[in-house]
mmCIF file with all atom_site columns, C-alpha atoms in Angstrom:
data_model
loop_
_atom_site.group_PDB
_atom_site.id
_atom_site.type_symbol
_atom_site.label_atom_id
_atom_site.label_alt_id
_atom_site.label_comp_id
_atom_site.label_asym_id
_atom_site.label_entity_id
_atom_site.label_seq_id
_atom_site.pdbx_PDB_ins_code
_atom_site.Cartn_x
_atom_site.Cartn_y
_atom_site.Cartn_z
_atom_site.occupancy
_atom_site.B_iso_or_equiv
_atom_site.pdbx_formal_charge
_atom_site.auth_seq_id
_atom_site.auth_comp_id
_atom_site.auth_asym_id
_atom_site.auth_atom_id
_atom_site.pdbx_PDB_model_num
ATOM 1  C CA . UNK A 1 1  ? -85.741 16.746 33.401 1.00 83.00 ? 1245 UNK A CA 1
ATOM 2  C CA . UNK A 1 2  ? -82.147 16.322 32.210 1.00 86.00 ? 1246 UNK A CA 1
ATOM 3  C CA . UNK A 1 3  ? -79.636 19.054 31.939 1.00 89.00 ? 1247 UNK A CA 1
ATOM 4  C CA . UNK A 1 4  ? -76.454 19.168 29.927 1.00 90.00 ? 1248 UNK A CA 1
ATOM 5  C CA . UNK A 1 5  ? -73.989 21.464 29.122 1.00 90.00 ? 1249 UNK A CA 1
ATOM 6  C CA . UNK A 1 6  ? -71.301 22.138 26.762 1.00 91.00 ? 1250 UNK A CA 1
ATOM 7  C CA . UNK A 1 7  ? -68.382 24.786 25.938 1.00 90.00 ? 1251 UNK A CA 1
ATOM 8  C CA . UNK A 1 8  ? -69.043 26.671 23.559 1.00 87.00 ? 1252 UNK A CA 1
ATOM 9  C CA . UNK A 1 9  ? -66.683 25.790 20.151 1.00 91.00 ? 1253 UNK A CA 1
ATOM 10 C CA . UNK A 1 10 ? -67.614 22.175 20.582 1.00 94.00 ? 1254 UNK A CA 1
ATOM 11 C CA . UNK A 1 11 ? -68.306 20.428 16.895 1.00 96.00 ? 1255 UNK A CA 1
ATOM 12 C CA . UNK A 1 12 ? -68.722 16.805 18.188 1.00 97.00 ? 1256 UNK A CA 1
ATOM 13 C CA . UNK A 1 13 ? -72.372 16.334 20.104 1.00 96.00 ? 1257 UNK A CA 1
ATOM 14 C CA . UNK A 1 14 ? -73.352 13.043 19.673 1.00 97.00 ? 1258 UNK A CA 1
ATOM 15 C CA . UNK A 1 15 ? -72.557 11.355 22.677 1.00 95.00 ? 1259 UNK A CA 1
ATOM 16 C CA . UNK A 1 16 ? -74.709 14.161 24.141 1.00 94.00 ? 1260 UNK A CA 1
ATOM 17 C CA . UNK A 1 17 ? -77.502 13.489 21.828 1.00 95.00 ? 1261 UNK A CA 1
ATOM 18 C CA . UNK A 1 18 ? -77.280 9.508  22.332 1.00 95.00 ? 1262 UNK A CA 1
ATOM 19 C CA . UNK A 1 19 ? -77.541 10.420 26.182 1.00 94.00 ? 1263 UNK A CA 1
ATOM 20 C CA . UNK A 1 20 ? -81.255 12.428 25.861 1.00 93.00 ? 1264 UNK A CA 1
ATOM 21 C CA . UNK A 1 21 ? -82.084 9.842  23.408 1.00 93.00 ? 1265 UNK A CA 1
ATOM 22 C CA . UNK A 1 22 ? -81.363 6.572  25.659 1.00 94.00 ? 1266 UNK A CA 1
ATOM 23 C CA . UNK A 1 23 ? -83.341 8.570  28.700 1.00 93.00 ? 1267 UNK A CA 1
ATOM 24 C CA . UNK A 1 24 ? -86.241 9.013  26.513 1.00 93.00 ? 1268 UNK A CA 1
ATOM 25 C CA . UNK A 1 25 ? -85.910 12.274 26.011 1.00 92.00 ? 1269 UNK A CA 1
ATOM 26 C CA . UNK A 1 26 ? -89.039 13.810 24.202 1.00 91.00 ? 1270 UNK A CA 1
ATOM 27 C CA . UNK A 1 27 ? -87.996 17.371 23.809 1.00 90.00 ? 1271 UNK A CA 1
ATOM 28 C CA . UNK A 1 28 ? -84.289 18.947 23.900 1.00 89.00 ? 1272 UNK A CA 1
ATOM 29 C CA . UNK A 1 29 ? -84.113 22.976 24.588 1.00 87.00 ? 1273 UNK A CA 1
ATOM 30 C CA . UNK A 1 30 ? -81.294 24.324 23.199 1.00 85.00 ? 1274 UNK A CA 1
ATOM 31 C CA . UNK A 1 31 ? -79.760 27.603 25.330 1.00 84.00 ? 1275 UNK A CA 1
ATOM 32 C CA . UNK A 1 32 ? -76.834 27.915 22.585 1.00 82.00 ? 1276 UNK A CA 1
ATOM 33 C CA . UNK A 1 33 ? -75.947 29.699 19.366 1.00 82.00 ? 1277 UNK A CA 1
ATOM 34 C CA . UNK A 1 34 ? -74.423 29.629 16.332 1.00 83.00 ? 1278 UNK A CA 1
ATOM 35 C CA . UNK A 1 35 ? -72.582 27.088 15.486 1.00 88.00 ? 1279 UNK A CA 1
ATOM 36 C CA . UNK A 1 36 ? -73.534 24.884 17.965 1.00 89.00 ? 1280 UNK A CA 1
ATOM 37 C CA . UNK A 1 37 ? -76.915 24.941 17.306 1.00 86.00 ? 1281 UNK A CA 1
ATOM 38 C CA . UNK A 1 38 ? -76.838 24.147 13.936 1.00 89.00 ? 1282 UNK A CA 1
ATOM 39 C CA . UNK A 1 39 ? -74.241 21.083 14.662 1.00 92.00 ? 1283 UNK A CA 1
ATOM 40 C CA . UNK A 1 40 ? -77.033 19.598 17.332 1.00 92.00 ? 1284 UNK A CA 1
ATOM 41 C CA . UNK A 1 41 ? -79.426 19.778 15.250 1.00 90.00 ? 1285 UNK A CA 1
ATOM 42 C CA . UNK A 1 42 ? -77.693 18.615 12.068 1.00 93.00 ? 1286 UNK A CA 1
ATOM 43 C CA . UNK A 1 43 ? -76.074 15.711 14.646 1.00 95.00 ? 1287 UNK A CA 1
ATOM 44 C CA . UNK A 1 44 ? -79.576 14.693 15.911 1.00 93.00 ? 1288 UNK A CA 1
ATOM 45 C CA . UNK A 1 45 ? -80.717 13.950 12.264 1.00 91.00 ? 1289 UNK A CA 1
ATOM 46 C CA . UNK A 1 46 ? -77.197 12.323 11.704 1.00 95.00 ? 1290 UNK A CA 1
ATOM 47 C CA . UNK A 1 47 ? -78.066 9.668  13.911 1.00 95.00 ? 1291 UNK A CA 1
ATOM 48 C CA . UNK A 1 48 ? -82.124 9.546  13.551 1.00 93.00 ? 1292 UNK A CA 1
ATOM 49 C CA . UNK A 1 49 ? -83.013 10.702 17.297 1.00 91.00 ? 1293 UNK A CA 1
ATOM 50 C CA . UNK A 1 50 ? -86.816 11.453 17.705 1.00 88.00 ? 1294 UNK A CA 1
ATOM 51 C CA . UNK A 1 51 ? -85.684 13.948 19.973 1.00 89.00 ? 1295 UNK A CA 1
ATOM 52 C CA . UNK A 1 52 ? -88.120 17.315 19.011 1.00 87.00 ? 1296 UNK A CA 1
ATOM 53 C CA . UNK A 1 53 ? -85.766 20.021 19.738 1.00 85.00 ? 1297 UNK A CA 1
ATOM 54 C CA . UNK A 1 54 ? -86.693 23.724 20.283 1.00 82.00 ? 1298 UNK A CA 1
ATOM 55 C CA . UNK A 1 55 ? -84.531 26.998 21.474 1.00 77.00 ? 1299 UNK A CA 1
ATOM 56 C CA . UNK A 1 56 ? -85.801 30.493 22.476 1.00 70.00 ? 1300 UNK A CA 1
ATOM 57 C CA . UNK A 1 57 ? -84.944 32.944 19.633 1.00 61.00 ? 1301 UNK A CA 1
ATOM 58 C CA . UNK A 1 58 ? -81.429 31.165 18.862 1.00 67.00 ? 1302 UNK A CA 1
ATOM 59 C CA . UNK A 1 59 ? -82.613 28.957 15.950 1.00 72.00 ? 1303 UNK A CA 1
ATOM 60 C CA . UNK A 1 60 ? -84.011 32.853 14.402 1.00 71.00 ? 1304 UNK A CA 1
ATOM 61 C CA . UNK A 1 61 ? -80.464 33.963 14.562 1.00 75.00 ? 1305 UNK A CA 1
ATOM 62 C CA . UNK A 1 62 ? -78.976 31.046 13.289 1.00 78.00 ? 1306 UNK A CA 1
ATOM 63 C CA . UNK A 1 63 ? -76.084 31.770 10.285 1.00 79.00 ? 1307 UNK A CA 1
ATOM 64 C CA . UNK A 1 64 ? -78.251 28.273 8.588  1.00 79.00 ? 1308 UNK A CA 1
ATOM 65 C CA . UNK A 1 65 ? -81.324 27.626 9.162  1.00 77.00 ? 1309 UNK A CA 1
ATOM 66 C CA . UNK A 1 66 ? -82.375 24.945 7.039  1.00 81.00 ? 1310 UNK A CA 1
ATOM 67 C CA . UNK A 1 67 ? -80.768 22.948 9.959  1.00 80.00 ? 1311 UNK A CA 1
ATOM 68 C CA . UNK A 1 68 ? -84.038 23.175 11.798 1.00 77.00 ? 1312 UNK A CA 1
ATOM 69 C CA . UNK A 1 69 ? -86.578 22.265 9.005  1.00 79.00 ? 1313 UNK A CA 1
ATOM 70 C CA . UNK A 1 70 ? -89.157 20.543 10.981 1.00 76.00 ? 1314 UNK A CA 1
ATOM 71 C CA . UNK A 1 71 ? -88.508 22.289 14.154 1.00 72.00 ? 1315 UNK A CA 1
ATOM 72 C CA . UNK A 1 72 ? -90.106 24.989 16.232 1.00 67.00 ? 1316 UNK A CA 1
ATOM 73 C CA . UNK A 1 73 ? -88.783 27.934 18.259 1.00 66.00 ? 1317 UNK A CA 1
ATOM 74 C CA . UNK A 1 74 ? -89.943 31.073 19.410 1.00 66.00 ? 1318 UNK A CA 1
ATOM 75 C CA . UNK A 1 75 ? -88.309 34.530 17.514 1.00 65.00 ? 1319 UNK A CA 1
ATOM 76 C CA . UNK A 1 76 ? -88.496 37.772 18.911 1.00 64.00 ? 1320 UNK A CA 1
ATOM 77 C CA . UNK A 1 77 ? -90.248 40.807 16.615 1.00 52.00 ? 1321 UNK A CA 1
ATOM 78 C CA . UNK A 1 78 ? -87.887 42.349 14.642 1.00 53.00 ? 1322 UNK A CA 1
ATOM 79 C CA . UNK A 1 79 ? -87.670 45.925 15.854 1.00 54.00 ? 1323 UNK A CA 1
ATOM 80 C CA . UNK A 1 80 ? -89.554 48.505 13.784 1.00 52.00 ? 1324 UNK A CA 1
ATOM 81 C CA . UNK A 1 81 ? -91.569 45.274 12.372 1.00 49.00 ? 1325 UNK A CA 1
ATOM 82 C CA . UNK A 1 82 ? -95.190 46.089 11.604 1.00 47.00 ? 1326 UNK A CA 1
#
């Protein structure tokens, strides 16, 4: 298990990225929110990391979320959803 952190306004993850990648990383959980999210995951595809990466409800509230085509997260129910 590898844990990272960053500030939130960062734009530039890719030395982050290259880190989980060269430790064999298989799947990155991403605690963060919009932007940041979608930069990670745009950044991961930027530089071809295999790196499956996942969030809890974050990717759901995500401002663009065509970022995480070929991802999967889990999204609370909408409140009054039937």
């Amino acid at each position: 298990v590898l844990a990272e952190t960053f500030e939130g306004g960062t734009t530039d993850f890719k030395s982050l990225i290259t880190r989980f990648t060269q430790k064999k990383a298989e799947v990155l959980l991403v605690l963060g929110l919009s932007p940041e999210i979608e930069l990670i995951a745009r950044q991961a595809k930027m530089l071809g990391s295999s790196i499956s990466l996942t969030s809890i409800e974050a990717f759901g509230l995500a401002s663009d979320k065509r970022a995480f085509e070929g991802t999967w997260f889990i999204d609370a129910a909408s409140p009054g959803a039937s």
